[in-house]
């Protein structure tokens, strides 16, 4: 089972755990496994089209999965998966 | 004093949060942004009040999300807006201004965001300040932390220019070089921010920090006589400064300080790290992250957090993006120095090179009054242009030797 590091904003779903275990041959199946353990986590990571939300970054052993095979990236039990929020700002429409 | 800030609000899903050192929505991970009470600000702010304020960005204090009693002001912001006729002539524009942010206390625009972030960190009662930086932010955080007497931890990629490394170390922070790119440093610091009780200015204090860049927009309007130019060209790394300039202009309009802005905003990137400019060229709002390879290290963010918002803003303001190669960046630095007497770092070379390309391709019309934002000083990146030193003459200390060499 791969190790998954959970960022602070997501710990509301994991009962405050900062590190959990996830089972699956690729990233999407690990996320499905996390959903079965921690209901609600999936919709925080994936949008309605089943794609990674715009401000969610996921790294496997330090590499951004967008440089790998995104949600299809192969995962092994020795892998460390880090979920990290993008740190954006932006500006809402004021006009 | 009226309250100017209601709280934080998720930019994506609108959920509300208290004014705390948090940066991401716990539902959708969207960025959190300060929700201002513009009615209270409008009641307390006027052109006269601003004009009689300090000669720093603190003249706009009601529009900054912190208590100015906690400010650490090294003279940050309110930099000159310089009419650049010789450069305008060289690149084919009628009317060009340079917003010269090379003259900030640590020689880059980052003093704007840090000035606000440090005040907020002190207000939050943090005892230590930290940041992930491509160099300029590190310099500014280390300087302001020294002036405030706060512990300081500065994380930088290990391949930075010597000027930027020394420019942090001199203020005696704990300086940490990371064996990786800026994007690696940023990920590490985001993870550290969840285990250390430190104010990471561009992470857990980011909703406040990033507001400092609005002051570039405020100043451009005020210095032009309370109006906007036709076009602004700014460099893009994360895309934050580019988006906050526009936010500042929109706020000035909302408060009745300027007429409805028609300004177009264009962004400049280096070809060796151009995720935003490349997405623009592909007519996409979704950028693809890149592994940076450019001499413009201050812009070397391959995974720009505000890239999406920058692309939306280009569409909203009818602006453009452009990108410049390393040799074009150096030409840009030389051109700015030779025509206007302003020595910019590589990011300034990117801005000038992209400005020139946008004019050449008629994306900026000759008649558009344009402001180019020059974000950092050239002594930080002398490696890029050190060849110019070879142009010096070497003579004997007598007139004959001088005249003989001059004739050659």
mmCIF file of C-alpha atoms in Angstrom, chain A residues 5-13 18 40-41 43-45 53-64 66-67 80-95, chain B residues 9 11-12 23-31 33 35 38 184 187 190-191 194 202-203 206 210 243-244 246-247 250-251 253-254 261 285-287 289-291 303 305-306 308-309 316:
data_model
loop_
_atom_site.group_PDB
_atom_site.id
_atom_site.type_symbol
_atom_site.label_atom_id
_atom_site.label_comp_id
_atom_site.label_asym_id
_atom_site.label_seq_id
_atom_site.Cartn_x
_atom_site.Cartn_y
_atom_site.Cartn_z
ATOM 1 C CA UNK A 5 0.471 12.551 2.638
ATOM 2 C CA UNK A 6 -2.630 14.595 3.357
ATOM 3 C CA UNK A 7 -2.457 18.419 3.404
ATOM 4 C CA UNK A 8 -4.146 20.427 6.152
ATOM 5 C CA UNK A 9 -7.250 21.478 4.144
ATOM 6 C CA UNK A 10 -8.005 17.827 3.367
ATOM 7 C CA UNK A 11 -7.660 16.523 6.919
ATOM 8 C CA UNK A 12 -11.326 17.281 7.602
ATOM 9 C CA UNK A 13 -11.992 14.085 5.641
ATOM 10 C CA UNK A 18 -1.689 13.680 8.024
ATOM 11 C CA UNK A 40 -15.862 12.814 0.660
ATOM 12 C CA UNK A 41 -12.174 12.904 -0.230
ATOM 13 C CA UNK A 43 -14.926 15.025 -4.747
ATOM 14 C CA UNK A 44 -12.346 17.300 -3.178
ATOM 15 C CA UNK A 45 -9.648 15.973 -5.494
ATOM 16 C CA UNK A 53 -9.233 19.833 -9.725
ATOM 17 C CA UNK A 54 -7.445 22.898 -11.050
ATOM 18 C CA UNK A 55 -5.767 23.785 -7.748
ATOM 19 C CA UNK A 56 -4.818 20.262 -6.647
ATOM 20 C CA UNK A 57 -1.264 19.113 -7.288
ATOM 21 C CA UNK A 58 -0.331 15.471 -6.743
ATOM 22 C CA UNK A 59 3.264 14.325 -6.603
ATOM 23 C CA UNK A 60 4.541 10.743 -6.648
ATOM 24 C CA UNK A 61 7.980 10.522 -5.039
ATOM 25 C CA UNK A 62 8.335 14.265 -5.577
ATOM 26 C CA UNK A 63 7.388 14.296 -9.286
ATOM 27 C CA UNK A 64 4.278 16.161 -10.440
ATOM 28 C CA UNK A 66 1.254 15.855 -14.835
ATOM 29 C CA UNK A 67 4.817 15.011 -15.940
ATOM 30 C CA UNK A 80 4.981 8.183 -1.491
ATOM 31 C CA UNK A 81 2.068 10.189 -2.850
ATOM 32 C CA UNK A 82 1.853 13.848 -1.773
ATOM 33 C CA UNK A 83 -1.299 15.873 -2.231
ATOM 34 C CA UNK A 84 -0.412 19.566 -2.207
ATOM 35 C CA UNK A 85 -2.698 22.540 -2.835
ATOM 36 C CA UNK A 86 -1.549 25.010 -5.487
ATOM 37 C CA UNK A 87 -0.874 28.313 -3.790
ATOM 38 C CA UNK A 88 -2.738 30.761 -5.998
ATOM 39 C CA UNK A 89 -4.257 34.177 -5.454
ATOM 40 C CA UNK A 90 -6.120 35.638 -8.377
ATOM 41 C CA UNK A 91 -8.555 38.523 -8.321
ATOM 42 C CA UNK A 92 -12.297 38.353 -8.480
ATOM 43 C CA UNK A 93 -14.293 40.451 -10.896
ATOM 44 C CA UNK A 94 -14.906 43.858 -9.374
ATOM 45 C CA UNK A 95 -16.109 45.753 -12.433
ATOM 46 C CA UNK B 9 -13.487 33.944 0.525
ATOM 47 C CA UNK B 11 -12.245 32.377 -5.332
ATOM 48 C CA UNK B 12 -13.724 29.229 -6.849
ATOM 49 C CA UNK B 23 -4.507 29.769 1.813
ATOM 50 C CA UNK B 24 -6.650 27.005 0.310
ATOM 51 C CA UNK B 25 -10.344 26.219 0.520
ATOM 52 C CA UNK B 26 -10.898 23.028 2.517
ATOM 53 C CA UNK B 27 -13.586 21.979 0.060
ATOM 54 C CA UNK B 28 -12.266 22.606 -3.460
ATOM 55 C CA UNK B 29 -8.643 23.707 -2.816
ATOM 56 C CA UNK B 30 -9.446 27.000 -4.556
ATOM 57 C CA UNK B 31 -7.385 30.035 -3.538
ATOM 58 C CA UNK B 33 -8.908 35.906 -1.267
ATOM 59 C CA UNK B 35 -13.150 39.993 1.050
ATOM 60 C CA UNK B 38 -15.356 48.654 -0.016
ATOM 61 C CA UNK B 184 10.491 21.528 -5.867
ATOM 62 C CA UNK B 187 6.289 21.955 -2.863
ATOM 63 C CA UNK B 190 4.020 24.016 1.184
ATOM 64 C CA UNK B 191 4.476 20.716 3.034
ATOM 65 C CA UNK B 194 1.739 22.356 7.507
ATOM 66 C CA UNK B 202 4.036 33.191 -0.103
ATOM 67 C CA UNK B 203 2.205 30.142 1.226
ATOM 68 C CA UNK B 206 -0.331 34.358 0.603
ATOM 69 C CA UNK B 210 -0.165 38.803 -2.830
ATOM 70 C CA UNK B 243 -3.267 39.592 -11.987
ATOM 71 C CA UNK B 244 -2.910 41.864 -8.970
ATOM 72 C CA UNK B 246 -5.422 44.533 -12.730
ATOM 73 C CA UNK B 247 -7.116 43.976 -9.387
ATOM 74 C CA UNK B 250 -10.374 47.601 -10.724
ATOM 75 C CA UNK B 251 -10.409 48.595 -7.043
ATOM 76 C CA UNK B 253 -12.442 52.260 -10.277
ATOM 77 C CA UNK B 254 -14.781 50.712 -7.724
ATOM 78 C CA UNK B 261 -10.535 51.347 -17.105
ATOM 79 C CA UNK B 285 -6.947 28.387 -20.252
ATOM 80 C CA UNK B 286 -5.167 25.255 -18.988
ATOM 81 C CA UNK B 287 -1.397 25.500 -18.931
ATOM 82 C CA UNK B 289 3.674 22.603 -16.497
ATOM 83 C CA UNK B 290 7.259 22.877 -17.781
ATOM 84 C CA UNK B 291 10.758 22.116 -16.500
ATOM 85 C CA UNK B 303 3.935 25.244 -12.459
ATOM 86 C CA UNK B 305 -0.229 28.788 -9.445
ATOM 87 C CA UNK B 306 -1.976 31.808 -10.931
ATOM 88 C CA UNK B 308 -5.208 30.001 -15.010
ATOM 89 C CA UNK B 309 -6.221 33.422 -13.700
ATOM 90 C CA UNK B 316 -10.859 39.705 -20.214
#
